[in-house]
Amino acid sequence: MSDAPARRLRQLGDVSVSQLRHVGEKRAAALESMGISNVFDLITIYPRRYIDRTRQVDLSDLSVGDEAAVFAEVTKVASRRTRQGKVMVEVTVSDDGESIKIVFFNQAWRERQLLVGVQALFFGKVGDYRGQRQMTNPVVDVIVGAAGDERDASKVGRVVAIYPASGKAGLTSWEMGGFIEESLRRAGPLFDPLSDVQREPLELVERTRAFWGIHLPEDLSEVAPARRRLAFDEFFRLQLILALRRRRLEESAAGIRHPMEVADLDVASGALVSREDSLVRRFLAEHRFSLTRAQRRVLEDVAGDMAGPLPMHRLLQGDVGSGKTLVAVTAMLGALDGKRQSVLMAPTEVLAEQHLVSLRRDLAGLVVADDAVLAGERGVSVQLLTGRVRAKERQAVLNGLASGSVDIVVGTHALLSDDLRFRSLGLIVIDEQHRFGVEQRSHLRDQGRERSDEGADPDLLVMTATPIPRTAAMVLFGDLDVSVLDELPAGRRPIDTTWAREDNEINACWQRVRDEVAAGRRAYVICPLVEGSDRVEATSAVEERTRLALHELRGLAVGLLHGQMKSGEKEDVMNQFRAGEIDVLVATVVIEVGVDVPEASVIVIEDAWRFGLAQLHQLRGRVGRSEFQSYCYLLGTPPNEDGEARLNALVASNDGFELADVDLAMRGEGTLLGARQQGRSDLRLAKLKEDEDLLVGAQQLAASMVEENDDSLAAMEDELRLFVDDDDATYLFKS
Ligand code: ADP
Ligand code: MG
């Protein structure tokens, strides 16, 4: 080994693949088409699997019925049409004189892929065709191309790594392996930003060893520890970026110290209060019910943040029906106690209007001092800002926000409009935040200071009822503090969920709707989801409503709510449903999030398998919002096992966090992280669930490294430049 300083990953990022011995223009272009332009990109393409040559099956040992992977060379290829007109490619492969036939149906391109001389791994079941052993449509990994290869096969160890071969780019796994091997050899020892002391408790091998172990293991037992280290590095870089981002925010923050006191949270419903008490105190004393323990605990986190010098940046996760709104209202009153305004943003007009109605109802008795009015005091002013608010009203709300006569503004993304100004914006609450893009969240926050005459950063509370497994939250929202509402208000009973398949079960479902309505309660019927077409969906809802009103639910007041209705119509229908003038609301998913009508005790979901698990849980959460027993019926026959699994999971559990875990296991984390996957090797090896300990370790190490700001941080900053764009880097790393 030379004495040259160990090489940094960032340096490898500066070496173009065309500097490798066997990469000419054509191969460089092929690599480029796979998103690989430099040596760093190359060595972070990881093997899909490995063949252990010592355990390889010889063709002579194969018997009919075996499922086997055979490594062999193509000696003959021919293609013809069967009598049914299918294309059949017939390939003969051999090893050491022994050969078998492999046939492919309807894969004409195999003739071009499996040229004579190609060495490949064939994985499949050995069948019998007229007394001959034969494989049909096996899985194929081309390992060495027809033209032979510059790479010396004799030098490769017992274990061969198989890379995601790119048929399109025309590179074989063998070539990829060769480029990677050359890269690692020429790079020499790699700089390890982690010291022994940092690695040991996490059982991480050294970086150079990890890269060799994953690409060129001598033995398969080297792979797992190598993967562990490299997976850790993925999490670590991510957590470090989040920690640095957070540090920046804190350094540049102009936070507000809201006059919020934890003691005020202990006021129970019905307690005696006086006019001198804080709004929070007065509100809690006069409210219909007391805080749950979980609400009390979460509000303590919130009060701590709001009273502190840094802007709050908190995610509140709470299962459907856990009472997030009350937490938000209390926090907004905390801001108002310091004479500051709040924004409450919801993803739909239906939900924004519901918040307006309930806030006005719940805050009706409260007065605030205001020198601008003759009496010296007035009621709390809550106003609405959505796309449908007319220009004149809208202007009045804007004026009120600018002058300070409006205390709370509730709305949809219409709140993001550029002409909004506040006299003194203290708090932003985003409800059902998973329905907003990340950009919308940061837009509101970043603009808060400029929009407010006070020139301070408002606090931010984002709420979500779509529980995300803890690990996913750490990756997706690592820059937020997290509080969890893990308790439902007292007296709630688990929703009784039935998957109604047989006619008698379906009849029982509609009977239940009639019984509940007869007992003074209300029901939802959710119409099937129609992918990509609101109009067709609306039409089917209209028809379903008519059908139900004529048949199953004859004699009941059946209302309709769908996305194509005008806002005013929607509002009327919701009001009638709330008031009990409508017994049954036939609706599309417009009611998915947030809608709160406690008297509703049955929900029937048609073609339930069309919805995702999280969405089903959200829909079900429209009932079970009171002490009454509630029921959920799932209708429809899933066309596949996935659909069945979702319905069974929903029947089996009422717990959103548990379901979120099931969902993650079923869909894989790609979908969940999909929204944020960005560019270069984000999380290629790391798995949220299996590698939870690594993620936790990475977060802790990142936090302490940023806090201590030592030399290893400088080294990591250099590496992080590979993962963030230049603007971001300037922002994160400026000193
Ligand atoms: P979500 O967390 O789904 O937004 P909501 O805030 O809409 O839940 O609350 C669900 C229902 O529970 C509402 O009807 C609300 O009035 C009621 N609720 C909230 N907090 C409490 C409490 N502490 N005690 C009793 N009922 C409560
Ligand atoms: Mg809600």
CSV table of N, CA and C and ligand atoms in Angstrom, one decimal, residues 287-292 295 318-326 354 361 431-432 465 485 489-490 492 594 596 598 622 625, ligand 1:
chain,number,residue,atom,x,y,z
A,287,HIS,N,-64.4,25.2,27.7
A,287,HIS,CA,-64.7,24.2,26.6
A,287,HIS,C,-65.5,23.0,27.1
A,288,ARG,N,-66.2,22.4,26.1
A,288,ARG,CA,-67.1,21.3,26.4
A,288,ARG,C,-66.4,20.1,27.2
A,289,PHE,N,-65.2,19.9,26.8
A,289,PHE,CA,-64.5,18.8,27.5
A,289,PHE,C,-63.0,19.1,27.8
A,290,SER,N,-62.5,18.4,28.7
A,290,SER,CA,-61.1,18.6,29.1
A,290,SER,C,-60.1,17.9,28.1
A,291,LEU,N,-58.9,18.4,28.2
A,291,LEU,CA,-57.9,17.7,27.3
A,291,LEU,C,-57.7,16.3,27.7
A,292,THR,N,-57.4,15.5,26.8
A,292,THR,CA,-57.0,14.1,27.1
A,292,THR,C,-55.5,14.2,27.6
A,295,GLN,N,-53.3,14.9,24.7
A,295,GLN,CA,-53.4,16.3,24.2
A,295,GLN,C,-52.6,17.2,25.2
A,318,GLY,N,-51.2,12.1,14.8
A,318,GLY,CA,-52.3,11.6,15.7
A,318,GLY,C,-53.2,10.8,14.9
A,319,ASP,N,-53.6,9.7,15.3
A,319,ASP,CA,-54.5,8.9,14.5
A,319,ASP,C,-55.8,9.6,14.3
A,320,VAL,N,-56.6,9.2,13.3
A,320,VAL,CA,-57.8,9.8,13.1
A,320,VAL,C,-58.7,9.9,14.3
A,321,GLY,N,-59.3,11.0,14.6
A,321,GLY,CA,-60.2,11.1,15.7
A,321,GLY,C,-59.5,11.3,17.1
A,322,SER,N,-58.2,11.5,17.1
A,322,SER,CA,-57.5,11.7,18.3
A,322,SER,C,-57.6,13.1,18.9
A,323,GLY,N,-58.1,14.0,18.1
A,323,GLY,CA,-58.3,15.4,18.7
A,323,GLY,C,-57.2,16.3,18.4
A,324,LYS,N,-56.7,16.3,17.2
A,324,LYS,CA,-55.6,17.3,16.8
A,324,LYS,C,-56.1,18.7,16.8
A,325,THR,N,-57.4,18.9,16.3
A,325,THR,CA,-57.9,20.2,16.2
A,325,THR,C,-57.8,21.0,17.5
A,326,LEU,N,-58.1,20.3,18.6
A,326,LEU,CA,-58.1,21.0,19.9
A,326,LEU,C,-56.7,21.5,20.3
A,354,GLN,N,-65.3,23.5,7.6
A,354,GLN,CA,-65.6,22.9,8.9
A,354,GLN,C,-64.8,23.5,10.0
A,361,ARG,N,-67.7,28.5,16.7
A,361,ARG,CA,-68.5,28.0,17.8
A,361,ARG,C,-67.7,27.9,19.1
A,431,ASP,N,-53.0,21.6,8.6
A,431,ASP,CA,-53.7,20.3,8.9
A,431,ASP,C,-53.6,19.4,7.8
A,432,GLU,N,-53.6,18.1,8.1
A,432,GLU,CA,-53.5,17.0,7.1
A,432,GLU,C,-52.3,17.3,6.1
A,465,ALA,N,-52.8,12.9,10.1
A,465,ALA,CA,-53.5,11.8,10.6
A,465,ALA,C,-53.1,10.5,9.9
A,485,LEU,N,-49.9,12.0,19.3
A,485,LEU,CA,-51.2,11.8,20.1
A,485,LEU,C,-51.5,10.4,20.0
A,489,PRO,N,-59.9,10.2,22.7
A,489,PRO,CA,-60.7,10.7,23.9
A,489,PRO,C,-61.4,9.6,24.6
A,490,ALA,N,-61.6,9.8,25.9
A,490,ALA,CA,-62.3,8.7,26.7
A,490,ALA,C,-63.6,8.3,26.1
A,492,ARG,N,-64.3,6.3,23.7
A,492,ARG,CA,-64.4,5.8,22.3
A,492,ARG,C,-64.3,4.3,22.2
A,594,GLY,N,-60.3,14.7,7.6
A,594,GLY,CA,-60.7,15.7,8.5
A,594,GLY,C,-62.2,15.9,8.9
A,596,ASP,N,-65.6,16.0,10.4
A,596,ASP,CA,-65.9,15.6,11.7
A,596,ASP,C,-67.4,15.8,12.0
A,598,PRO,N,-69.7,14.0,14.6
A,598,PRO,CA,-69.7,13.0,15.6
A,598,PRO,C,-70.9,12.1,15.6
A,622,ARG,N,-64.0,8.6,9.7
A,622,ARG,CA,-65.1,9.5,9.7
A,622,ARG,C,-66.1,9.1,10.7
A,625,ARG,N,-66.4,8.8,16.2
A,625,ARG,CA,-65.9,10.1,16.8
A,625,ARG,C,-66.8,10.6,18.0
B,1,ADP,P1,-58.5,14.6,14.3
B,1,ADP,O1,-57.3,14.3,15.2
B,1,ADP,O2,-58.9,13.4,13.5
B,1,ADP,O3,-58.4,15.9,13.6
B,1,ADP,P2,-60.6,16.0,15.7
B,1,ADP,O4,-59.8,17.1,16.2
B,1,ADP,O5,-61.5,16.3,14.6
B,1,ADP,O6,-59.7,14.7,15.4
B,1,ADP,O7,-61.4,15.4,16.9
B,1,ADP,C1,-62.3,14.3,16.8
B,1,ADP,C2,-63.5,14.4,17.7
B,1,ADP,O8,-63.1,14.3,19.0
B,1,ADP,C3,-64.2,15.8,17.6
B,1,ADP,O9,-65.5,15.6,17.6
B,1,ADP,C4,-63.7,16.5,18.8
B,1,ADP,O10,-64.6,17.4,19.2
B,1,ADP,C5,-63.6,15.3,19.8
B,1,ADP,N1,-62.6,15.6,20.9
B,1,ADP,C6,-61.4,16.2,20.7
B,1,ADP,N2,-60.7,16.2,21.9
B,1,ADP,C7,-61.5,15.7,22.8
B,1,ADP,C8,-61.4,15.5,24.2
B,1,ADP,N3,-60.3,15.9,24.9
B,1,ADP,N4,-62.5,14.9,24.8
B,1,ADP,C9,-63.6,14.5,24.2
B,1,ADP,N5,-63.7,14.7,22.8
B,1,ADP,C10,-62.7,15.3,22.2
